[in-house]
Short mmCIF file of C-alpha atoms and ligand atoms in Angstrom, two decimals:
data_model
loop_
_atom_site.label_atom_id
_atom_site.label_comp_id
_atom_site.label_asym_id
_atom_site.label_seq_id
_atom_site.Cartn_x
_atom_site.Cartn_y
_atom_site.Cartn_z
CA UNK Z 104 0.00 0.00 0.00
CA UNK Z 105 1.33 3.25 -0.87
CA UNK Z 106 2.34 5.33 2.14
CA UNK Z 107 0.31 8.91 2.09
CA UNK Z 108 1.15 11.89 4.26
CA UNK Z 109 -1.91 13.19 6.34
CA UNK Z 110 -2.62 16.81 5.15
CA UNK Z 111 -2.53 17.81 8.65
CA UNK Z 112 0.77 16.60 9.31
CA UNK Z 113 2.21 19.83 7.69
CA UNK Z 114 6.15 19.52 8.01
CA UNK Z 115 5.69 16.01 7.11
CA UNK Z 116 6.92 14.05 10.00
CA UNK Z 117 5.46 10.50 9.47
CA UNK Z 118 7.51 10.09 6.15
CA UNK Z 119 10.78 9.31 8.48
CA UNK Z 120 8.96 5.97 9.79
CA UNK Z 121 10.26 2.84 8.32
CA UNK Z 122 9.12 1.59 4.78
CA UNK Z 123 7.64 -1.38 7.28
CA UNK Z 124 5.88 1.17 9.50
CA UNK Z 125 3.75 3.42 6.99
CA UNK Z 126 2.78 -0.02 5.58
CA UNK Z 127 1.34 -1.03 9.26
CA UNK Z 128 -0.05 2.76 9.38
CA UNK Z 129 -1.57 2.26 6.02
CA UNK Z 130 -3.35 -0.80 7.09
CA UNK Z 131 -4.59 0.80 10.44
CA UNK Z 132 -6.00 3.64 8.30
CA UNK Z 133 -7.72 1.32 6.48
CA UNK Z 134 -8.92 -0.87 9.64
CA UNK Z 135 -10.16 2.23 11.25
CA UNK Z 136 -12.24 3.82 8.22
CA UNK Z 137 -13.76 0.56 7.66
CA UNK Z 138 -14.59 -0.62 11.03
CA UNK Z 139 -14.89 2.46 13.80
CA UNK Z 140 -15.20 5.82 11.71
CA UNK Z 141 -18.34 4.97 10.13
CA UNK Z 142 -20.35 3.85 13.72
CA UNK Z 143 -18.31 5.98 16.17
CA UNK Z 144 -20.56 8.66 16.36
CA UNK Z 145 -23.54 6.41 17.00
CA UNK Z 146 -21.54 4.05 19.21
CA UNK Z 147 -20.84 7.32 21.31
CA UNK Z 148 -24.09 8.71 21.54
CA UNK Z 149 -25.79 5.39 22.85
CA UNK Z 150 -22.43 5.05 25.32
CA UNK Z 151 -21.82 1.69 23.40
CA UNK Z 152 -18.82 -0.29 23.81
CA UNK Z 153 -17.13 -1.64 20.06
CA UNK Z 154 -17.85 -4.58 18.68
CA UNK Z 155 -16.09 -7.83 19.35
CA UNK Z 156 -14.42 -7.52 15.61
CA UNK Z 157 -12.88 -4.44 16.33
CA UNK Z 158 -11.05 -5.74 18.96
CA UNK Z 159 -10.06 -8.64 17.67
CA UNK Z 160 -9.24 -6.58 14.30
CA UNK Z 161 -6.53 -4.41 16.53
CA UNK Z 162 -5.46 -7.22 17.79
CA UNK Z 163 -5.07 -8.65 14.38
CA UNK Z 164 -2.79 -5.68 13.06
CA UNK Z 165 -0.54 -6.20 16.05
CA UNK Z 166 -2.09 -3.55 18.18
CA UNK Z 167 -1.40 -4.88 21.32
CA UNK Z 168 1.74 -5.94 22.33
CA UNK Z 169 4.24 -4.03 20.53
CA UNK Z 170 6.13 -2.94 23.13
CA UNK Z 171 7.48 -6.06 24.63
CA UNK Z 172 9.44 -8.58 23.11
CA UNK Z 173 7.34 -11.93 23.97
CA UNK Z 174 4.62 -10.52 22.07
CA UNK Z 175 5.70 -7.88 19.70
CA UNK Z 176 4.45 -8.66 15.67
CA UNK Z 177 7.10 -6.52 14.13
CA UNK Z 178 10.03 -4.25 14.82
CA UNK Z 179 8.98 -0.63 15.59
CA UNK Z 180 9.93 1.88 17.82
CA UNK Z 181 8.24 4.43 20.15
CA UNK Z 182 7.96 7.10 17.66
CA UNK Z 183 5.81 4.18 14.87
CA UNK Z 184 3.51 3.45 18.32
CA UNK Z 185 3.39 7.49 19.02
CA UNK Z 186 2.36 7.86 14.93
CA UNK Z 187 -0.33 4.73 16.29
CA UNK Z 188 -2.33 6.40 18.99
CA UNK Z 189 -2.21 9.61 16.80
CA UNK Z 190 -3.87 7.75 14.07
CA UNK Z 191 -6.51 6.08 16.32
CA UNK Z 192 -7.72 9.29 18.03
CA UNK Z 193 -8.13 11.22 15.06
CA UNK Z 194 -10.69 8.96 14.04
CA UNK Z 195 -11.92 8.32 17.51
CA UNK Z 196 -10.18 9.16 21.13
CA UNK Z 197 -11.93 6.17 22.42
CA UNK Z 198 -10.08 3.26 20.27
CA UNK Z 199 -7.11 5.02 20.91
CA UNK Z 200 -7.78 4.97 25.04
CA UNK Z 201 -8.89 1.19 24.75
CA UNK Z 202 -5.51 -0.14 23.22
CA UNK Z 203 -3.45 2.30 25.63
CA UNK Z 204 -5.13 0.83 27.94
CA UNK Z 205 -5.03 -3.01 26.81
CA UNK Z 206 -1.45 -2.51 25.04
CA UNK Z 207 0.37 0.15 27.49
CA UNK Z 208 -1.44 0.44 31.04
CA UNK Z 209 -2.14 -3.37 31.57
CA UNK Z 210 0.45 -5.89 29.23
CA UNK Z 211 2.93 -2.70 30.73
CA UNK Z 212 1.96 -3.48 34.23
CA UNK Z 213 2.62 -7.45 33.89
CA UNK Z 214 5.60 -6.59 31.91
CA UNK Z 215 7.47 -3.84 34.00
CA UNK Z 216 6.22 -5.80 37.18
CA UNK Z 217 5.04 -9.34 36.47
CA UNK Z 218 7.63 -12.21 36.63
CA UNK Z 219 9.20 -14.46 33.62
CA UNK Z 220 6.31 -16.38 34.39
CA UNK Z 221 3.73 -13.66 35.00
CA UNK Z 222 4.66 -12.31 31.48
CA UNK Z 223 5.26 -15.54 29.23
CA UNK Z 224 1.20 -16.41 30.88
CA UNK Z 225 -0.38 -13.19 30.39
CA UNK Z 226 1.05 -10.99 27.72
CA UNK Z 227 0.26 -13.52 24.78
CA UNK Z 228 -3.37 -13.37 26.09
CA UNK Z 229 -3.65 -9.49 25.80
CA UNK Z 230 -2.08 -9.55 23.22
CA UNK Z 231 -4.54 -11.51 20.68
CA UNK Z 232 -7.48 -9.75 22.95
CA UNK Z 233 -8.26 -13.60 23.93
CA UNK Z 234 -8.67 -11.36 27.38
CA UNK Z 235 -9.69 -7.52 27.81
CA UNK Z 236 -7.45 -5.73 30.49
CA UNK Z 237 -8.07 -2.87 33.04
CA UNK Z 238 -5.73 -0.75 35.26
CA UNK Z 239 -7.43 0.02 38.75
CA UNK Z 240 -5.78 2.69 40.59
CA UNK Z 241 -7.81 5.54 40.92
CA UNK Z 242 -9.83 5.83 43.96
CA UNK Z 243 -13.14 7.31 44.66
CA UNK Z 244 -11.10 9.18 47.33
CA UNK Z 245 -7.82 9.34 45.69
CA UNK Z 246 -6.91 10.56 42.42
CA UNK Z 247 -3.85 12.73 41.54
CA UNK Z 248 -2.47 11.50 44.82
CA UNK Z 249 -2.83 7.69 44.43
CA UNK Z 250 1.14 7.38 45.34
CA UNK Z 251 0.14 8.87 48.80
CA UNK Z 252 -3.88 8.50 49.48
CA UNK Z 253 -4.58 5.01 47.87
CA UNK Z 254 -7.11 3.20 50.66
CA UNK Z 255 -8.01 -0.20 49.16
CA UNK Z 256 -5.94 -2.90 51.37
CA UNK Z 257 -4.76 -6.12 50.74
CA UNK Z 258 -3.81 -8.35 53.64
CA UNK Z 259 -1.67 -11.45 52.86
CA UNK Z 260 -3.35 -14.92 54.81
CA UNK Z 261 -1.07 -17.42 54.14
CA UNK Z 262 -0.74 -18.14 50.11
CA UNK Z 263 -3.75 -15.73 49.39
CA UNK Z 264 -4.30 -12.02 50.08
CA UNK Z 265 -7.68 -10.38 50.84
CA UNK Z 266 -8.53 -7.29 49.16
CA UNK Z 267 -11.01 -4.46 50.52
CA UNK Z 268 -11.51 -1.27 49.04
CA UNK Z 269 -12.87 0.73 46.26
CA UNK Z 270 -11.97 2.20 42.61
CA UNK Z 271 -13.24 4.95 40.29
CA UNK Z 272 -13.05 5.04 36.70
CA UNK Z 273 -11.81 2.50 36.01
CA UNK Z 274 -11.52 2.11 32.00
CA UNK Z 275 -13.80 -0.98 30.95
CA UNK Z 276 -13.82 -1.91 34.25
CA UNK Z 277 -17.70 -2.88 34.00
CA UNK Z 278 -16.73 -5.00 30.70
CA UNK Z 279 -12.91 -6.61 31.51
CA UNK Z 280 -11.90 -10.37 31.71
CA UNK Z 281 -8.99 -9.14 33.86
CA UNK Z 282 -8.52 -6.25 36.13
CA UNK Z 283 -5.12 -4.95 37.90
CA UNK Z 284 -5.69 -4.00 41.31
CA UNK Z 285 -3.54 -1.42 43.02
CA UNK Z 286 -3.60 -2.13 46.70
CA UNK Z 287 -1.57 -1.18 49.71
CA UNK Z 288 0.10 -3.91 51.53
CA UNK Z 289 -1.49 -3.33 55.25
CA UNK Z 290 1.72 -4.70 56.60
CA UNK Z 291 5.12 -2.54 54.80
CA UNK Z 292 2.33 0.24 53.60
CA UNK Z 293 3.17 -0.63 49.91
CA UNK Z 294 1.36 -0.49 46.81
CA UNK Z 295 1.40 -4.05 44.94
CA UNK Z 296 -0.54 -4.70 41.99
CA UNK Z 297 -2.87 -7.53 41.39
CA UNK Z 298 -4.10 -9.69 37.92
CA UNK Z 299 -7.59 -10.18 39.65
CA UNK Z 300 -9.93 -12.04 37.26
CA UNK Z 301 -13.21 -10.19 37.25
CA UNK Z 302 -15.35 -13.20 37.50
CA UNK Z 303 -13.54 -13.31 41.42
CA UNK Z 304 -16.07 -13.26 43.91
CA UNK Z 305 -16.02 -9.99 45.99
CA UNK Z 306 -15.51 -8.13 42.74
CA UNK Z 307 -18.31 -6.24 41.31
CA UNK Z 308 -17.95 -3.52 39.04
CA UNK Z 309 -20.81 -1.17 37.79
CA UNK Z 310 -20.50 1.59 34.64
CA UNK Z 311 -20.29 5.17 35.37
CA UNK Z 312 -23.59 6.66 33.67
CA UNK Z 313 -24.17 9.86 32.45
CA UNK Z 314 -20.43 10.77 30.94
CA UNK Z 315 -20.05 13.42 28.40
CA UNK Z 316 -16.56 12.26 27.34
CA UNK Z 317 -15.12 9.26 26.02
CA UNK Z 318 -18.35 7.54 25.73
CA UNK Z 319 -17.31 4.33 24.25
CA UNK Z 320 -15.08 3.26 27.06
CA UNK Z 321 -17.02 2.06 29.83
CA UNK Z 322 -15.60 3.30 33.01
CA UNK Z 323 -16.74 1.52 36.02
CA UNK Z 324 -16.96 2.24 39.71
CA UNK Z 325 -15.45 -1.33 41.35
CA UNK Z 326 -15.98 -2.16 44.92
CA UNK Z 327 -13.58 -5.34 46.73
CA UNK Z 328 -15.64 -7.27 49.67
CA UNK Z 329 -13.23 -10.16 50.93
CA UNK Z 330 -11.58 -10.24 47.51
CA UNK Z 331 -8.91 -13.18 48.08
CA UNK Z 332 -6.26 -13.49 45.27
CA UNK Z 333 -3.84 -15.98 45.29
CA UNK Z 334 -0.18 -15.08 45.87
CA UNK Z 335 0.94 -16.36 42.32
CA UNK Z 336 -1.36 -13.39 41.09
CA UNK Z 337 0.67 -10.74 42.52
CA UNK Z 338 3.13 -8.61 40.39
CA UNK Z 339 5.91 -10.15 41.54
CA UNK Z 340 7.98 -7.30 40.64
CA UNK Z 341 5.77 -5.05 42.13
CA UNK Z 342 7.29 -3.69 45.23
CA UNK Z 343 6.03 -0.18 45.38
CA UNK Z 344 4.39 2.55 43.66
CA UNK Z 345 7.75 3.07 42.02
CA UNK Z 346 6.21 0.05 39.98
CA UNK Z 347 3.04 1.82 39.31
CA UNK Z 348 4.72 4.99 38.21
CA UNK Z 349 6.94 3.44 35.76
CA UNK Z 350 3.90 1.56 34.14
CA UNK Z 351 2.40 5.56 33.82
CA UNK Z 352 5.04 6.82 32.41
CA UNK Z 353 5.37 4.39 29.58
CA UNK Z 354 2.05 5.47 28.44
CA UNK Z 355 1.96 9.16 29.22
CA UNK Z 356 3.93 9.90 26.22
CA UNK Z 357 1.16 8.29 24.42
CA UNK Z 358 -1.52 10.08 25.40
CA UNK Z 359 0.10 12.94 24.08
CA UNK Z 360 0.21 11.83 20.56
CA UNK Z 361 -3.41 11.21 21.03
CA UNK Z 362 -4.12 14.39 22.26
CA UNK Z 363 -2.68 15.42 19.13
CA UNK Z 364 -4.72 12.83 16.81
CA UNK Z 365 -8.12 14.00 18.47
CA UNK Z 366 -7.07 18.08 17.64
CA UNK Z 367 -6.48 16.31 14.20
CA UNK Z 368 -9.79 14.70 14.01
CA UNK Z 369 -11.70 18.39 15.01
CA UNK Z 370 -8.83 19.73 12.42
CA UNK Z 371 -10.08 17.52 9.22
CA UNK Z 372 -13.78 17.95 9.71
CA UNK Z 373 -13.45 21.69 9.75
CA UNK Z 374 -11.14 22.26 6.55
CA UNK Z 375 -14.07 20.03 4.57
CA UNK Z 376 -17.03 21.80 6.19
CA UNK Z 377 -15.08 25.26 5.21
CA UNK Z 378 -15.19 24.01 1.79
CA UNK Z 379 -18.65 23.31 1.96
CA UNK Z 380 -20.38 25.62 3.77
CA UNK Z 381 -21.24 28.50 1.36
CA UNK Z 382 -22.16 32.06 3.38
CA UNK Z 383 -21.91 35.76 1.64
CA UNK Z 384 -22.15 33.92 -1.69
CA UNK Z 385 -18.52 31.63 -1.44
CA UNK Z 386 -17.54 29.08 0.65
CA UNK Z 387 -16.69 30.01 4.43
CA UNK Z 388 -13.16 28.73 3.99
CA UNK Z 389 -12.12 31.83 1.93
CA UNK Z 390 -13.55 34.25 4.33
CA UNK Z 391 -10.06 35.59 6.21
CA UNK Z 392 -10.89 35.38 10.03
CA UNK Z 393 -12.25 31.19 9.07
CA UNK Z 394 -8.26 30.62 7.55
CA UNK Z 395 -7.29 32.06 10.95
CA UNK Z 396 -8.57 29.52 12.90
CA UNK Z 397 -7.37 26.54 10.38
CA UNK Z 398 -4.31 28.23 10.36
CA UNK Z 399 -3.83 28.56 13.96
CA UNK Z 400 -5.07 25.07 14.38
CA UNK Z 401 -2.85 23.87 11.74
CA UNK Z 402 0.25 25.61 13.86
CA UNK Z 403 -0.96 24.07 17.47
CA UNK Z 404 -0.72 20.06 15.52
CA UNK Z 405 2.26 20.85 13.84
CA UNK Z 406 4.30 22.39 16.71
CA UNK Z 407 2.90 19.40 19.04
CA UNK Z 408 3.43 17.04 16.47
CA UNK Z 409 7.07 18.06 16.92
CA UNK Z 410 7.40 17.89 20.73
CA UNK Z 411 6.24 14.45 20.82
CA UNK Z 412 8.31 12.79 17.85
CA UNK Z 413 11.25 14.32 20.06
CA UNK Z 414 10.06 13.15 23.38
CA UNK Z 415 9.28 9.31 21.89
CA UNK Z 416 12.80 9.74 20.15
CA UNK Z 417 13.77 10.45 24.00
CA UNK Z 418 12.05 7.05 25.37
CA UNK Z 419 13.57 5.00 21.99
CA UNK Z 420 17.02 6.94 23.12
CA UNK Z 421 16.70 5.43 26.95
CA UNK Z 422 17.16 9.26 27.86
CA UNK Z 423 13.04 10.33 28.70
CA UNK Z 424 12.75 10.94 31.72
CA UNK Z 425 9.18 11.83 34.02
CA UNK Z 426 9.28 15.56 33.36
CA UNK Z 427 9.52 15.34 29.45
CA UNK Z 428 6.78 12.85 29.47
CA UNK Z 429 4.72 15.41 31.75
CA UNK Z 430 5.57 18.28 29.33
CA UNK Z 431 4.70 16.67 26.32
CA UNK Z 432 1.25 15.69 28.07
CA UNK Z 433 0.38 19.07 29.51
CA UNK Z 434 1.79 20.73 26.33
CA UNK Z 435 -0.37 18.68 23.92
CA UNK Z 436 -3.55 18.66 25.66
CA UNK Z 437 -3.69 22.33 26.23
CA UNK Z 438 -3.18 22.99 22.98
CA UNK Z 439 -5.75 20.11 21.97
CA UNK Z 440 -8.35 22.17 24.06
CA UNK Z 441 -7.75 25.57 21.60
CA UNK Z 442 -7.68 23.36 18.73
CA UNK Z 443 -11.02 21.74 19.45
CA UNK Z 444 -12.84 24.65 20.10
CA UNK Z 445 -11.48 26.91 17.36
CA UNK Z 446 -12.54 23.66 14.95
CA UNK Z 447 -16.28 23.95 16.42
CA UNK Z 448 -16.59 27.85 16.37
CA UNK Z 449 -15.68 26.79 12.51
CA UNK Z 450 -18.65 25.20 12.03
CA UNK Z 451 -20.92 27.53 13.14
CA UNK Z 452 -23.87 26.11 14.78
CA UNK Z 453 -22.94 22.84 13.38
CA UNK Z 454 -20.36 22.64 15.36
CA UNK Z 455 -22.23 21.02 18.16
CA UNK Z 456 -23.91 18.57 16.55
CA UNK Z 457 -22.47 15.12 16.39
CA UNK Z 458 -23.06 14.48 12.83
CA UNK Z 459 -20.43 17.18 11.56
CA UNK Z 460 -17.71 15.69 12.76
CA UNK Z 461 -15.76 18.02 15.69
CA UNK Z 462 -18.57 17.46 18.41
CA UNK Z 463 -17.37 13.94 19.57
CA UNK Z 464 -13.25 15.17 18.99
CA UNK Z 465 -14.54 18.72 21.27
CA UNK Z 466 -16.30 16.53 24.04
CA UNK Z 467 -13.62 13.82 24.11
CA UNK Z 468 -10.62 16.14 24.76
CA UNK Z 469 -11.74 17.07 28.29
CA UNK Z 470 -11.27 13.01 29.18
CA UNK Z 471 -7.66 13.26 27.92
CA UNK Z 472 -6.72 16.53 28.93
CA UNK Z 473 -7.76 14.83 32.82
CA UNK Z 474 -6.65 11.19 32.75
CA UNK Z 475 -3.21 9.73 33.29
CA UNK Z 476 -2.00 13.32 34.87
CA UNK Z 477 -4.21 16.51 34.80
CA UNK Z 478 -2.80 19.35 33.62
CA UNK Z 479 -2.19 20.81 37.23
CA UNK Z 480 -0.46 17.85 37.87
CA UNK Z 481 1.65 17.48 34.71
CA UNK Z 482 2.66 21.18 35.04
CA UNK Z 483 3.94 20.52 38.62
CA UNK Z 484 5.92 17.42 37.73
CA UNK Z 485 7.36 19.71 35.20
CA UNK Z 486 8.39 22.50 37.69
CA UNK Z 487 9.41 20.07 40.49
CA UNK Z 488 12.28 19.30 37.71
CA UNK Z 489 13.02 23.01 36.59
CA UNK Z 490 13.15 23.93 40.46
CA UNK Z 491 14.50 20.91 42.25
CA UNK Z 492 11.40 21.78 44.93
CA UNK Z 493 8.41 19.65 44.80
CA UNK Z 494 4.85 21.65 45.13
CA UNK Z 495 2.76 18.86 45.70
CA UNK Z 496 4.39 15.88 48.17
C1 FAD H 780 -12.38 9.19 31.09
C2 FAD H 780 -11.45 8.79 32.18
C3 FAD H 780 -10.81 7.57 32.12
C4 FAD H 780 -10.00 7.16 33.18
N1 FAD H 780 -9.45 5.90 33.16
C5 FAD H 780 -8.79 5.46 34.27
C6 FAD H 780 -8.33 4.11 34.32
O1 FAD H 780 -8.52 3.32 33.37
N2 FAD H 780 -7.71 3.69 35.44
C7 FAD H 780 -7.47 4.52 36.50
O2 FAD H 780 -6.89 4.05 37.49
N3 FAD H 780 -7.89 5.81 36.47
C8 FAD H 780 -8.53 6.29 35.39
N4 FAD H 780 -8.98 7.61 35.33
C9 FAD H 780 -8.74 8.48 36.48
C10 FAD H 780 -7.83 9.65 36.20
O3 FAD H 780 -6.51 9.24 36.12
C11 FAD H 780 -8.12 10.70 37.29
O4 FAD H 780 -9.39 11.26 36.98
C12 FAD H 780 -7.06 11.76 37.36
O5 FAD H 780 -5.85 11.24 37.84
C13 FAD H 780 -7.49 12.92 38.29
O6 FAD H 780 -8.00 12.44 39.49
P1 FAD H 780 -9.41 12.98 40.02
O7 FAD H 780 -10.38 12.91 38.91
O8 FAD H 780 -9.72 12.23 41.25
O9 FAD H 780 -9.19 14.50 40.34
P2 FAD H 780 -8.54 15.12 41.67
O10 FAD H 780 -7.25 14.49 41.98
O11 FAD H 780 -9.59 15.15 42.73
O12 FAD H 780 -8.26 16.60 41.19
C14 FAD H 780 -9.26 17.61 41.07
C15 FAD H 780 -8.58 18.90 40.61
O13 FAD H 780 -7.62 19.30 41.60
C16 FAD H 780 -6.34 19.46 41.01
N5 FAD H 780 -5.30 19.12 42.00
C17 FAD H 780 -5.19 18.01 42.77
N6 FAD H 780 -4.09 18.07 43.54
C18 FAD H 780 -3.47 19.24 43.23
C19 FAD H 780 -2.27 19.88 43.66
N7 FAD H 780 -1.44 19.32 44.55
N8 FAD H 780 -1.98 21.10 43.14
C20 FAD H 780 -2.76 21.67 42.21
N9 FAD H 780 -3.90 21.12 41.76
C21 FAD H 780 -4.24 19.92 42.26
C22 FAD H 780 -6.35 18.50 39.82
O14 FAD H 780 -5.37 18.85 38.86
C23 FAD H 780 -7.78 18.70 39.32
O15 FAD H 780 -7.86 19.86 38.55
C24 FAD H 780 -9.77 8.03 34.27
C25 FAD H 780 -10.40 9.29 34.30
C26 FAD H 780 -11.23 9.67 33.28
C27 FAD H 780 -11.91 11.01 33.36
#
């Protein structure tokens, strides 16, 4: 398939991807206008989760996996998987948050933290979607300071542990085979993470109605009552939350480029409706202060589009650290918001409605510009590195 360069990626940046990587790109693009952009709009609007053959169709192409060696399909580095969640968001945010969840939050938890064993059992799973993952850490009570304020317990008795507690939105929690649990070990104080089959009794997970974001992924309130898992299902890498963190920050990065990808989405639908859209007797697109919002839109991608190829060149490197992960996120989802909303004030009253294409990209940047890091959070992980002094522990 011959490789072709996204209008929207302006300076070109994809064309430096291996001749073997804009083929898998080519076949994603393909995937994804076949199988999610023509039902993601109605998917979202009835808060529908994807069919089973889109799932299996990512996990077809290689989707998950491709970070770790016992499962990856091809060679590719963190820039290709960057160019990967950009492509998935700008057709839809929400198959680009269900494989960084499946393919970076939860294989990356059993990989950074699971043993030989724990990995050569679970990651082939994931990996052909045999089983759907979630990543529990966020509390109803603890969010941005789950490395301090997470409450659900675990208690070892004997070769099991018992797990009480409670999580909040929790990313297919409602619909997962398989669920990591973050728990703190009563006796060091530790967090430890869990592969807790969902069909354990004591586990019972209900979807989060009434979300205005992200309304294909089903995110699930989960209580524990008496939740014994047996030892062998403990990370057993997993000594701390310096386990947890390093699982984040393998995927933060990603969520950038996604950020990115949904701006893109808002981006495309508003250069064709400029086209279209005839007012004062030509087509809104050559009215001056319409090209000012494309244009500035065009200049927030393409200057984000730049800071993340750098910061994935960074992880490929072995020289990213937290802080350029945080900056990339905070960066790119800022500029996602401005992007979004110049897109819709481009469409006039159209804007808002789901058909014309920005609506779903508008509504689904608030999920990403909150989830793995808010922006308050991001920008303080950023100035505990420019400072030395940390504002917020
Ligand atoms: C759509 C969606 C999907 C998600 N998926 C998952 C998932 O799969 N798994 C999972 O574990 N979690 C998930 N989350 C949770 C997400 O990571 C949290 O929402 C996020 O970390 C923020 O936590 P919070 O919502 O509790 O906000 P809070 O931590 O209560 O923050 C509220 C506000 O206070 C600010 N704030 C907090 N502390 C400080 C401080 N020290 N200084 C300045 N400002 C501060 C925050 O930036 C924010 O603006 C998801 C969330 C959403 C919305």
């Amino acid at each position: 398939m011959t490789f072709e360069q996204l209008s929207s990626d302006f300076y070109g940046f994809e064309n430096a991807l291996t001749a073997q990587e804009k083929d898998k790109i080519m076949e994603l693009r393909a995937f994804l206008d076949a199988e999610v952009r023509p039902y993601a709009n109605e998917l979202w609007a009835n808060a529908e989760f994807f069919p089973r053959t889109v799932v299996d169709g990512l996990a077809k192409l290689g989707m998950f996996g491709q970070p770790w060696e016992e499962t990856r399909q091809f060679e590719n580095t963190a820039v290709f998987r960057g160019w990967v969640a950009l492509e998935l968001a700008r057709v839809d945010a929400s198959v680009a948050t269900l494989v960084g969840m499946q393919n970076g939050l939860v294989m990356g938890a059993i990989a950074v933290a699971g043993s030989d064993e724990q990995r050569a059992e679970w990651l082939p799973r994931f990996a052909s979607a045999e089983v759907l993952g979630a990543f529990g850490l966020t509390e109803p009570l603890s969010g941005s300071d789950t490395a301090q304020g997470l409450r659900t317990v675990a208690r070892r008795d004997g070769d099991n542990w018992v797990i009480n507690g409670a999580k909040r939105w929790i990313g297919n929690g409602s619909i997962s085979d398989v669920t990591i649990v973050w728990a703190r070990d009563a006796d060091d104080n530790q967090v430890k993470g869990f592969i807790v089959p969902t069909t354990t009794p004591g586990y019972a997970a209900s979807r989060i109605e009434n979300k205005m974001a992200l309304r294909i992924v089903q995110n699930a309130d989960i209580t524990f009552t008496d939740m014994v898992v047996p030892e062998a299902n403990r990370l057993q890498r997993g000594n701390s939350f310096r386990e947890t963190a390093a699982v984040l920050r393998l995927t933060r990065a990603e969520v950038a480029w996604a950020a990115v990808g949904n701006s893109i989405g808002a981006y495309e639908a508003a250069v064709t409706y400029a086209d279209e859209r005839i007012q004062f007797g030509k087509p809104i697109g050559s009215h001056q202060l319409i090209q000012e919002l494309l244009a500035k839109s065009l200049g927030n991608i393409t200057a984000s589009i730049g800071l993340v190829t750098q910061v994935s060149k960074m992880l490929d490197d072995g020289v990213q650290k937290d802080e350029h992960a945080a900056l990339a996120k905070e960066y790119t989802t800022s500029r996602m918001r401005e992007t979004v909303a110049w897109c819709r004030e481009a469409l006039g009253g159209n804007g808002i409605v789901l058909d014309y294409g920005v609506m779903r990209h508008f509504a689904d940047a608030e999920a990403l510009y909150s989830y793995e890091g808010t922006r308050e959070m991001n920008t303080l992980i950023v100035g505990r590195a420019i400072t030395g002094k940390s504002a917020f522990v």
